[in-house]
Short mmCIF file of C-alpha atoms and ligand atoms in Angstrom, two decimals:
data_model
loop_
_atom_site.label_atom_id
_atom_site.label_comp_id
_atom_site.label_asym_id
_atom_site.label_seq_id
_atom_site.Cartn_x
_atom_site.Cartn_y
_atom_site.Cartn_z
CA MET A 1 -5.57 14.63 -22.12
CA ASN A 2 -5.68 11.61 -19.82
CA ARG A 3 -2.10 10.64 -20.57
CA LEU A 4 0.41 11.28 -17.83
CA VAL A 5 2.93 12.80 -20.27
CA ILE A 6 0.48 15.43 -21.43
CA GLN A 7 -0.86 16.12 -17.96
CA LEU A 8 2.58 16.60 -16.43
CA SER A 9 4.04 18.75 -19.22
CA VAL A 10 0.92 20.94 -19.39
CA ALA A 11 0.98 21.30 -15.60
CA PHE A 12 4.67 22.30 -15.63
CA ALA A 13 4.22 24.82 -18.47
CA ALA A 14 1.06 26.28 -16.92
CA LEU A 15 2.72 26.69 -13.55
CA ILE A 16 5.70 28.46 -15.08
CA LEU A 17 3.45 30.71 -17.16
CA VAL A 18 1.43 31.72 -14.13
CA VAL A 19 4.58 32.48 -12.13
CA THR A 20 6.07 34.43 -15.08
CA SER A 21 2.87 36.45 -15.51
CA ILE A 22 2.78 37.40 -11.84
CA LEU A 23 6.46 38.33 -11.94
CA ALA A 24 6.07 40.27 -15.18
CA ILE A 25 3.16 42.28 -13.85
CA ALA A 26 4.98 42.98 -10.57
CA ILE A 27 8.23 43.98 -12.29
CA ASP A 28 6.35 46.07 -14.82
CA ARG A 29 4.48 48.02 -12.14
CA LEU A 30 7.55 48.50 -10.03
CA ALA A 31 9.76 49.56 -12.92
CA ASP A 32 7.15 51.91 -14.30
CA SER A 33 6.44 53.78 -11.06
CA SER A 34 10.05 53.93 -9.90
CA PHE A 35 11.15 55.11 -13.29
CA ARG A 36 8.59 57.92 -13.39
CA ARG A 37 9.46 59.08 -9.94
CA TYR A 38 13.14 59.04 -10.70
CA LEU A 39 12.71 61.05 -13.89
CA VAL A 40 10.41 63.65 -12.35
CA GLN A 41 12.55 64.16 -9.29
CA ASN A 42 15.59 64.51 -11.48
CA GLN A 43 13.89 67.17 -13.51
CA ILE A 44 12.73 69.10 -10.44
CA ALA A 45 16.22 68.95 -9.00
CA GLU A 46 17.64 70.22 -12.30
CA SER A 47 15.12 73.06 -12.51
CA GLY A 48 16.36 74.45 -9.16
CA LEU A 49 12.79 74.71 -7.81
CA SER A 50 13.71 73.29 -4.45
CA ASP A 51 16.51 75.85 -4.10
CA ARG A 52 14.12 78.67 -4.90
CA LEU A 53 11.64 77.32 -2.36
CA ALA A 54 14.40 77.14 0.27
CA ILE A 55 15.30 80.80 -0.39
CA TRP A 56 11.58 81.73 -0.16
CA TYR A 57 11.30 80.03 3.22
CA ALA A 58 14.52 81.62 4.47
CA GLN A 59 13.18 85.04 3.50
CA HIS A 60 9.57 84.66 4.63
CA GLY A 61 9.86 82.20 7.50
CA SER A 62 6.69 80.41 6.28
CA TRP A 63 5.16 78.89 3.16
CA ASP A 64 2.45 81.52 2.78
CA GLY A 65 2.26 82.57 -0.88
CA ALA A 66 4.73 79.91 -2.00
CA GLU A 67 2.18 78.41 -4.44
CA ARG A 68 3.19 81.24 -6.80
CA LEU A 69 6.53 79.54 -7.28
CA LEU A 70 4.84 76.20 -8.01
CA SER A 71 2.45 77.46 -10.66
CA VAL A 72 4.82 79.87 -12.33
CA GLY A 73 7.01 76.88 -12.15
CA GLY A 74 10.50 77.57 -13.07
CA MET A 75 10.10 74.08 -14.40
CA GLY A 76 11.60 75.18 -17.68
CA GLY A 77 8.62 74.27 -19.82
CA GLY A 78 7.97 70.83 -18.33
CA TYR A 79 9.46 67.67 -19.70
CA GLY A 80 8.77 65.07 -22.29
CA GLN A 81 7.82 65.93 -25.81
CA GLY A 82 7.41 69.66 -26.35
CA GLY A 83 6.65 70.36 -22.71
CA ALA A 84 3.14 68.98 -23.06
CA GLN A 85 3.51 67.05 -19.82
CA ARG A 86 3.93 68.72 -16.49
CA PRO A 87 4.30 66.99 -13.19
CA LEU A 88 1.79 67.87 -10.50
CA LEU A 89 3.63 69.45 -7.63
CA ALA A 90 2.59 70.05 -4.06
CA LEU A 91 4.35 71.59 -1.13
CA ALA A 92 4.01 70.05 2.32
CA ASP A 93 5.23 71.29 5.69
CA THR A 94 7.42 69.26 8.02
CA THR A 95 4.38 67.38 9.40
CA GLY A 96 3.37 66.21 5.91
CA ARG A 97 0.36 68.52 5.57
CA VAL A 98 0.02 70.02 2.07
CA VAL A 99 0.44 73.80 2.38
CA ALA A 100 0.61 74.84 -1.26
CA ASP A 101 -0.36 73.28 -4.59
CA PRO A 102 -1.79 74.49 -7.87
CA TYR A 103 -4.89 72.21 -7.70
CA SER A 104 -6.00 73.08 -4.20
CA ILE A 105 -5.60 69.93 -2.17
CA VAL A 106 -4.22 72.13 0.55
CA GLY A 107 -4.87 70.83 4.03
CA GLU A 108 -4.66 67.17 3.09
CA SER A 109 -1.91 64.97 4.50
CA LEU A 110 0.58 63.07 2.38
CA ASN A 111 0.17 59.31 2.24
CA ALA A 112 3.04 56.93 2.94
CA THR A 113 4.05 56.51 -0.72
CA GLU A 114 4.01 60.22 -1.37
CA ARG A 115 6.04 60.86 1.75
CA ARG A 116 8.66 58.32 0.67
CA ALA A 117 9.00 59.92 -2.75
CA ALA A 118 8.94 63.50 -1.40
CA LEU A 119 11.94 65.74 -1.93
CA PRO A 120 13.02 67.43 1.33
CA ILE A 121 13.66 71.22 1.24
CA LEU A 122 16.57 72.24 3.43
CA VAL A 123 17.39 75.60 5.05
CA ASP A 124 20.60 75.59 7.09
CA ARG A 125 20.55 71.79 6.87
CA GLN A 126 17.11 71.76 8.53
CA VAL A 127 14.13 70.22 6.78
CA VAL A 128 11.55 72.97 6.43
CA GLY A 129 9.17 71.23 4.04
CA TYR A 130 8.68 68.70 1.27
CA LEU A 131 8.19 68.99 -2.43
CA VAL A 132 5.88 66.21 -3.57
CA VAL A 133 5.53 64.81 -7.08
CA GLN A 134 2.13 63.52 -8.14
CA ALA A 135 2.96 62.49 -11.65
CA ALA A 136 1.65 58.91 -11.87
CA GLY A 137 -0.75 59.50 -14.72
CA ASN A 138 1.67 61.21 -17.06
CA ARG A 139 3.34 59.73 -20.07
CA LEU A 140 6.99 58.89 -19.88
CA PRO A 141 9.59 60.30 -22.27
CA ARG A 142 10.16 58.20 -25.37
CA ALA A 143 13.50 56.68 -24.36
CA ALA A 144 12.12 55.60 -21.00
CA ASP A 145 8.99 54.24 -22.65
CA LEU A 146 11.11 52.23 -25.07
CA PHE A 147 13.22 50.91 -22.23
CA LEU A 148 10.16 49.72 -20.33
CA GLN A 149 8.71 48.16 -23.46
CA ARG A 150 11.96 46.22 -24.03
CA LEU A 151 11.93 45.11 -20.42
CA ARG A 152 8.37 43.80 -20.80
CA GLU A 153 9.24 41.95 -24.00
CA LEU A 154 12.28 40.40 -22.36
CA ILE A 155 10.25 39.20 -19.38
CA TRP A 156 7.66 37.58 -21.64
CA ILE A 157 10.23 35.98 -23.95
CA THR A 158 12.14 34.61 -20.96
CA GLY A 159 8.87 33.38 -19.44
CA GLY A 160 7.97 31.66 -22.71
CA ILE A 161 11.35 29.93 -22.96
CA VAL A 162 11.18 28.80 -19.32
CA ALA A 163 7.61 27.51 -19.85
CA LEU A 164 8.75 25.52 -22.89
CA THR A 165 11.67 24.12 -20.91
CA GLY A 166 9.19 23.22 -18.16
CA ALA A 167 7.02 21.35 -20.63
CA VAL A 168 10.05 19.41 -21.91
CA ILE A 169 11.13 18.57 -18.35
CA GLY A 170 7.53 17.50 -17.64
CA ILE A 171 7.62 15.14 -20.63
CA ALA A 172 10.98 13.70 -19.52
CA ILE A 173 9.78 13.08 -15.95
CA ALA A 174 6.50 11.60 -17.13
CA ARG A 175 8.33 9.25 -19.48
CA GLN A 176 10.57 8.06 -16.71
CA LEU A 177 7.51 7.36 -14.60
CA ILE A 178 5.53 5.79 -17.38
CA ARG A 179 8.11 3.32 -18.70
CA PRO A 180 8.19 1.07 -15.62
CA LEU A 181 4.41 1.37 -15.31
CA GLN A 182 3.99 0.25 -18.91
CA HIS A 183 6.29 -2.72 -18.32
CA LEU A 184 4.32 -3.59 -15.22
CA ALA A 185 1.03 -3.37 -17.12
CA GLN A 186 2.45 -5.68 -19.81
CA ALA A 187 3.47 -8.23 -17.18
CA VAL A 188 0.04 -8.08 -15.52
CA ASP A 189 -1.62 -8.52 -18.90
CA LYS A 190 0.54 -11.54 -19.72
CA LEU A 191 -0.30 -13.12 -16.37
CA ARG A 192 -3.97 -12.44 -16.96
CA HIS A 193 -3.73 -14.37 -20.21
CA GLY A 194 -2.29 -17.40 -18.47
CA HIS A 195 1.47 -16.82 -18.85
CA LEU A 196 2.34 -17.67 -15.28
CA THR A 197 6.05 -17.13 -15.91
CA ALA A 198 5.47 -13.42 -16.65
CA ARG A 199 7.43 -11.18 -14.26
CA ALA A 200 7.71 -7.39 -14.05
CA VAL A 201 11.08 -5.64 -14.40
CA VAL A 202 11.88 -3.98 -11.08
CA GLU A 203 12.74 -0.41 -12.16
CA GLY A 204 11.83 3.25 -11.69
CA PRO A 205 11.00 5.11 -8.48
CA ILE A 206 10.89 3.19 -5.17
CA GLU A 207 7.08 3.12 -5.06
CA ILE A 208 6.81 1.56 -8.54
CA ARG A 209 9.67 -0.87 -7.77
CA ARG A 210 7.72 -1.97 -4.70
CA VAL A 211 4.59 -2.61 -6.78
CA ALA A 212 6.68 -4.64 -9.26
CA GLU A 213 8.21 -6.68 -6.42
CA VAL A 214 4.82 -7.38 -4.87
CA PHE A 215 3.47 -8.36 -8.28
CA ASN A 216 6.38 -10.75 -8.85
CA ALA A 217 5.91 -12.33 -5.43
CA MET A 218 2.20 -12.72 -6.14
CA ALA A 219 2.94 -14.31 -9.54
CA SER A 220 5.33 -16.80 -7.89
CA GLU A 221 2.71 -17.70 -5.30
CA LEU A 222 0.21 -18.15 -8.09
CA VAL A 223 2.53 -20.64 -9.79
CA VAL A 224 2.86 -22.65 -6.57
CA ALA A 225 -0.90 -22.51 -5.94
CA ASN A 226 -1.55 -23.59 -9.50
CA GLN A 227 0.83 -26.52 -9.18
CA GLN A 228 -0.79 -27.53 -5.91
CA ARG A 229 -4.21 -27.34 -7.48
CA ARG A 230 -3.15 -29.55 -10.39
CA GLN A 231 -1.45 -31.99 -8.07
CA MET A 232 -4.57 -32.10 -5.91
CA ILE A 233 -6.82 -32.86 -8.88
CA ALA A 234 -4.43 -35.57 -10.06
CA ASP A 235 -4.34 -37.04 -6.54
CA ILE A 236 -8.12 -36.98 -6.18
CA ALA A 237 -8.57 -38.67 -9.56
CA HIS A 238 -6.02 -41.28 -8.55
CA GLU A 239 -7.64 -41.90 -5.16
CA LEU A 240 -11.14 -42.24 -6.64
CA ARG A 241 -9.96 -44.56 -9.34
CA THR A 242 -8.84 -47.37 -7.02
CA PRO A 243 -12.12 -48.06 -5.19
CA LEU A 244 -14.08 -47.45 -8.40
CA THR A 245 -11.96 -50.03 -10.20
CA VAL A 246 -12.63 -52.53 -7.40
CA ILE A 247 -16.38 -51.86 -7.52
CA GLN A 248 -16.53 -51.97 -11.30
CA GLY A 249 -14.37 -55.12 -11.52
CA ASN A 250 -16.41 -57.01 -8.95
CA LEU A 251 -19.74 -56.01 -10.53
CA ARG A 252 -18.46 -57.04 -13.98
CA ALA A 253 -17.35 -60.39 -12.58
CA ILE A 254 -20.78 -60.95 -11.03
CA LEU A 255 -22.50 -59.95 -14.31
CA ASP A 256 -20.23 -62.33 -16.24
CA ASP A 257 -21.01 -65.08 -13.70
CA VAL A 258 -17.33 -65.22 -12.74
CA TYR A 259 -18.32 -64.41 -9.14
CA PRO A 260 -21.60 -65.62 -7.67
CA LEU A 261 -24.20 -63.00 -6.64
CA SER A 262 -23.64 -63.85 -2.99
CA ARG A 263 -23.78 -61.77 0.23
CA GLU A 264 -20.03 -62.10 0.47
CA GLU A 265 -19.35 -60.55 -2.95
CA VAL A 266 -21.87 -57.74 -2.44
CA GLY A 267 -20.26 -57.16 0.98
CA LYS A 268 -16.88 -56.56 -0.71
CA ILE A 269 -18.43 -54.04 -3.06
CA TYR A 270 -20.14 -52.36 -0.15
CA GLU A 271 -16.80 -52.08 1.70
CA ALA A 272 -15.30 -50.39 -1.34
CA THR A 273 -18.14 -47.84 -1.39
CA VAL A 274 -17.58 -47.15 2.31
CA GLY A 275 -13.94 -46.26 1.56
CA LEU A 276 -15.07 -44.12 -1.34
CA ARG A 277 -17.58 -42.32 0.84
CA ARG A 278 -14.91 -41.69 3.52
CA LEU A 279 -12.58 -40.22 0.92
CA VAL A 280 -15.27 -37.89 -0.42
CA ASP A 281 -16.22 -36.82 3.13
CA ASP A 282 -12.56 -36.10 3.96
CA LEU A 283 -12.13 -34.07 0.79
CA ARG A 284 -15.23 -32.06 1.52
CA GLU A 285 -14.08 -31.37 5.05
CA LEU A 286 -10.66 -30.26 3.87
CA SER A 287 -12.10 -27.94 1.25
CA LEU A 288 -14.49 -26.45 3.83
CA ALA A 289 -11.57 -25.84 6.19
CA ASP A 290 -9.52 -24.33 3.34
CA THR A 291 -12.25 -21.91 2.35
CA GLY A 292 -12.98 -20.97 5.97
CA GLN A 293 -16.48 -22.44 5.82
CA LEU A 294 -15.98 -24.97 8.59
CA THR A 295 -17.92 -23.75 11.59
CA LEU A 296 -16.39 -24.52 14.97
CA HIS A 297 -18.64 -24.73 18.01
CA CYS A 298 -16.04 -23.73 20.57
CA GLN A 299 -16.70 -23.92 24.29
CA PRO A 300 -14.58 -24.46 27.42
CA LEU A 301 -13.48 -28.08 27.11
CA ASP A 302 -11.84 -30.53 29.52
CA LEU A 303 -9.36 -32.37 27.28
CA ASN A 304 -8.78 -35.10 29.91
CA GLN A 305 -12.41 -36.08 29.70
CA LEU A 306 -12.28 -36.15 25.91
CA LEU A 307 -9.04 -38.21 25.83
CA ALA A 308 -10.37 -40.76 28.37
CA ARG A 309 -13.60 -41.13 26.37
CA GLU A 310 -11.84 -41.65 23.02
CA ALA A 311 -9.26 -44.05 24.51
CA THR A 312 -12.07 -46.21 25.88
CA LEU A 313 -13.50 -46.46 22.35
CA PHE A 314 -10.16 -47.71 21.00
CA ARG A 315 -9.20 -49.98 23.90
CA GLU A 316 -11.22 -52.94 22.61
CA LEU A 317 -9.78 -52.58 19.11
CA ALA A 318 -6.24 -52.39 20.53
CA LYS A 319 -6.84 -55.50 22.58
CA VAL A 320 -7.93 -57.41 19.49
CA GLN A 321 -4.72 -56.28 17.77
CA GLY A 322 -2.61 -57.28 20.76
CA VAL A 323 -1.58 -53.69 21.43
CA ASP A 324 -1.47 -52.19 24.93
CA LEU A 325 -3.25 -48.81 25.15
CA GLN A 326 -2.44 -46.64 28.20
CA VAL A 327 -3.72 -43.23 29.23
CA ALA A 328 -1.60 -40.97 31.48
CA LEU A 329 -3.41 -37.69 32.16
CA VAL A 330 -2.22 -34.87 34.43
CA PRO A 331 -5.30 -33.93 36.48
CA GLU A 332 -4.54 -30.19 36.86
CA ILE A 333 -4.75 -28.97 33.27
CA PRO A 334 -6.57 -25.82 32.20
CA LEU A 335 -9.73 -25.92 30.10
CA VAL A 336 -9.29 -25.17 26.43
CA MET A 337 -11.61 -23.24 24.12
CA ALA A 338 -12.43 -25.86 21.48
CA ASP A 339 -15.01 -27.72 19.45
CA ASP A 340 -15.42 -31.08 21.20
CA GLU A 341 -16.37 -33.04 18.08
CA ARG A 342 -13.50 -31.64 15.94
CA ILE A 343 -10.83 -32.28 18.56
CA ALA A 344 -12.24 -35.79 19.13
CA GLN A 345 -11.87 -36.30 15.36
CA VAL A 346 -8.17 -35.33 15.56
CA VAL A 347 -7.58 -37.66 18.53
CA ARG A 348 -9.36 -40.52 16.75
CA ASN A 349 -7.19 -39.96 13.70
CA LEU A 350 -4.00 -40.07 15.76
CA LEU A 351 -5.17 -43.16 17.66
CA SER A 352 -6.23 -45.06 14.54
CA ASN A 353 -2.91 -44.18 12.86
CA ALA A 354 -1.02 -45.39 15.94
CA LEU A 355 -3.01 -48.65 15.90
CA ARG A 356 -2.52 -49.00 12.16
CA TYR A 357 1.27 -48.74 12.33
CA THR A 358 1.90 -50.57 15.62
CA PRO A 359 2.29 -54.35 15.45
CA ALA A 360 1.02 -56.80 18.09
CA GLY A 361 2.91 -56.58 21.37
CA GLY A 362 3.41 -52.81 20.95
CA HIS A 363 2.31 -50.00 23.21
CA ILE A 364 0.31 -46.81 22.68
CA THR A 365 0.28 -44.08 25.33
CA VAL A 366 -2.02 -41.06 25.42
CA THR A 367 -0.84 -38.20 27.68
CA SER A 368 -1.94 -34.69 28.56
CA THR A 369 0.17 -32.02 30.30
CA ALA A 370 -0.06 -28.33 31.00
CA HIS A 371 1.80 -26.37 28.31
CA GLU A 372 3.06 -22.81 28.47
CA GLN A 373 0.33 -21.81 26.02
CA GLY A 374 -2.40 -24.23 27.12
CA VAL A 375 -2.59 -28.01 27.06
CA LEU A 376 -0.25 -30.44 25.30
CA VAL A 377 -1.59 -33.82 24.15
CA SER A 378 0.64 -36.66 22.88
CA VAL A 379 -0.12 -40.00 21.27
CA THR A 380 3.02 -42.13 21.43
CA ASP A 381 3.41 -45.55 19.83
CA THR A 382 6.11 -48.17 19.55
CA GLY A 383 5.25 -48.85 15.91
CA SER A 384 7.06 -48.69 12.59
CA GLY A 385 8.13 -45.05 12.92
CA ILE A 386 8.55 -42.64 10.01
CA ALA A 387 11.69 -42.28 7.86
CA PRO A 388 13.41 -38.85 8.18
CA GLU A 389 12.79 -38.09 4.48
CA ASP A 390 9.03 -38.63 4.98
CA MET A 391 8.79 -36.55 8.14
CA PRO A 392 8.33 -33.14 6.47
CA HIS A 393 5.51 -34.51 4.31
CA VAL A 394 3.26 -36.49 6.65
CA PHE A 395 0.86 -33.53 7.09
CA GLU A 396 0.54 -33.02 3.33
CA ARG A 397 -2.55 -34.11 1.44
CA PHE A 398 -2.50 -37.68 0.09
CA TYR A 399 0.99 -38.25 1.41
CA ARG A 400 1.64 -41.81 2.45
CA ALA A 401 5.06 -42.89 3.61
CA ASP A 402 4.37 -46.42 2.51
CA HIS A 403 1.87 -46.19 -0.32
CA SER A 404 0.79 -49.77 -0.80
CA ARG A 405 0.61 -50.52 2.90
CA SER A 406 -1.32 -47.39 3.89
CA ARG A 407 -3.91 -47.77 1.18
CA ALA A 408 -4.33 -51.44 1.90
CA LYS A 409 -5.00 -50.46 5.50
CA GLY A 410 -7.72 -48.06 4.41
CA GLY A 411 -6.01 -44.71 4.92
CA SER A 412 -6.98 -41.87 2.59
CA GLY A 413 -3.75 -39.94 3.18
CA LEU A 414 -5.91 -36.98 4.23
CA GLY A 415 -6.27 -37.72 7.96
CA LEU A 416 -3.21 -35.78 9.16
CA ALA A 417 -3.83 -32.94 6.68
CA ILE A 418 -7.33 -32.51 8.15
CA ALA A 419 -5.97 -32.78 11.72
CA GLU A 420 -3.42 -30.07 10.95
CA ARG A 421 -6.12 -27.74 9.56
CA LEU A 422 -8.43 -28.35 12.53
CA ILE A 423 -5.73 -27.69 15.13
CA SER A 424 -4.54 -24.53 13.44
CA LEU A 425 -8.16 -23.33 13.12
CA HIS A 426 -8.26 -23.61 16.93
CA GLY A 427 -5.11 -21.49 17.20
CA GLY A 428 -2.95 -24.47 18.21
CA GLN A 429 -0.15 -26.47 16.65
CA ILE A 430 0.45 -30.10 15.70
CA GLY A 431 3.74 -31.94 15.15
CA VAL A 432 5.53 -35.26 15.13
CA GLU A 433 8.76 -36.84 16.31
CA SER A 434 9.63 -40.30 15.09
CA GLU A 435 12.34 -42.88 14.72
CA VAL A 436 12.16 -45.77 12.26
CA ASP A 437 11.35 -49.13 13.94
CA ARG A 438 11.14 -47.49 17.37
CA GLY A 439 7.90 -45.57 17.09
CA SER A 440 6.35 -42.14 16.72
CA ARG A 441 5.04 -39.41 18.98
CA PHE A 442 2.31 -37.21 17.49
CA TRP A 443 1.54 -34.14 19.62
CA PHE A 444 -0.68 -31.09 19.52
CA TRP A 445 -1.32 -28.20 21.85
CA LEU A 446 -4.37 -26.00 22.20
CA PRO A 447 -4.52 -22.57 23.84
CA ALA A 448 -6.07 -22.35 27.30
CA ALA A 449 -9.61 -20.92 27.47
P1 ADP B 501 -3.46 -42.21 6.19
O1 ADP B 501 -4.88 -42.15 5.96
O2 ADP B 501 -2.67 -42.78 5.09
O3 ADP B 501 -3.07 -42.74 7.53
P2 ADP B 501 -2.60 -39.78 7.31
O4 ADP B 501 -2.66 -38.41 6.80
O5 ADP B 501 -3.34 -40.04 8.57
O6 ADP B 501 -3.05 -40.70 6.17
O7 ADP B 501 -1.09 -40.16 7.50
C1 ADP B 501 -0.13 -39.85 6.49
C2 ADP B 501 1.01 -40.80 6.52
O8 ADP B 501 1.78 -40.59 7.69
C3 ADP B 501 0.62 -42.24 6.61
O9 ADP B 501 0.36 -42.76 5.34
C4 ADP B 501 1.82 -42.89 7.24
O10 ADP B 501 2.79 -43.15 6.28
C5 ADP B 501 2.35 -41.81 8.15
N1 ADP B 501 1.91 -42.03 9.56
C6 ADP B 501 0.88 -41.44 10.19
N2 ADP B 501 0.81 -41.84 11.48
C7 ADP B 501 1.80 -42.72 11.68
C8 ADP B 501 2.27 -43.49 12.79
N3 ADP B 501 1.67 -43.43 13.99
N4 ADP B 501 3.35 -44.28 12.62
C9 ADP B 501 3.95 -44.34 11.42
N5 ADP B 501 3.58 -43.64 10.32
C10 ADP B 501 2.53 -42.85 10.45
#
């Protein structure tokens, strides 16, 4: 009973049966009463009673004593089989008040139905009274009875056929609805069992087509997400392997007395663990940002202050590297709503990248300007620049334009990915412009507080 096919066909058939029953009852009632009235009136007209009543009125000028005509009848022995049935007759005056009848309802007024069915009695084309038939309870003549019976049968047979047709139409409609739903369910089931290539056929009514389209889009996104997840795991394994190999190799060499157990050798191993720790910290931060678990302590922040502070930290390092570090800040910039520590982290990442890829004699400039949506910060260097084919990927996880060089310089390949997440968590945007051998300009803007 839960199946759509059954529910729809039963609903269709039931609806048609209900409508047919109501119609049948209505038609039956109407036909029955109209038929009776027609027959009785016919008979009265044939019997000439109304003519006799008209003559009576013409002679007497009133209806007094007219009931004699009604009871004696002149109805020619009634109608139907053997005259057993007689219609009940009443005579009413022009106002509709009963003035004569054989069963003494004299004085009562005719109701609307009786008035409609009443036969007017005319004298000199003037209505002088009404002859009323009250024959509802009587049996109809055989032929009429048979006719009504046939009519009833016909109504019920037609109703039955229409109900059956309704059920068939219900089944057809349900099937049309069900087929695309079944295909969709199969596709969902396949996907659930790991067949990521499963797609639903887009068919059926618009609503079901829409569900199939959304499902297909979701399945495609799932494939991409799955690939990214696998790539990420492969990348993490790869990134962990390198420092672990260094640590393991050096320890083995010390154990095998190839290297002496000196401060210098232990120092190298320690350095490798520092890199490892940094990588794990970066990964944790990225996953927290991805899952929305990174809490930002936002407050109105003066970016100029932050940039000056961070630049001071890097100035000494730049000097050692022979790189000139300049800060050019526009004093009138609005405050931004941001987490000081997180934005400082982004700036540090951009500055250390700039230092990493800028050779001695180069320049790094940190600027801040008012931006239509807040404050724009740029870190520009005159370093190696980024090749056009690498540009779209620099914010991706573990992406390094120059693999050997970046890793040798201690980069995890996660710095810019984290910066991108942090800036977008603040409602801002980060980007880069670069030219090979001329330098790069990394920028980000944050909305005003
Ligand atoms: P990494 O830890 O390797 O620096 P990032 O995510 O910070 O990772 O940077 C990704 C890659 O973008 C780097 O490996 C490098 O190839 C490129 N890159 C980043 N900053 C600069 C820059 N200032 N100049 C040239 N290349 C850069």
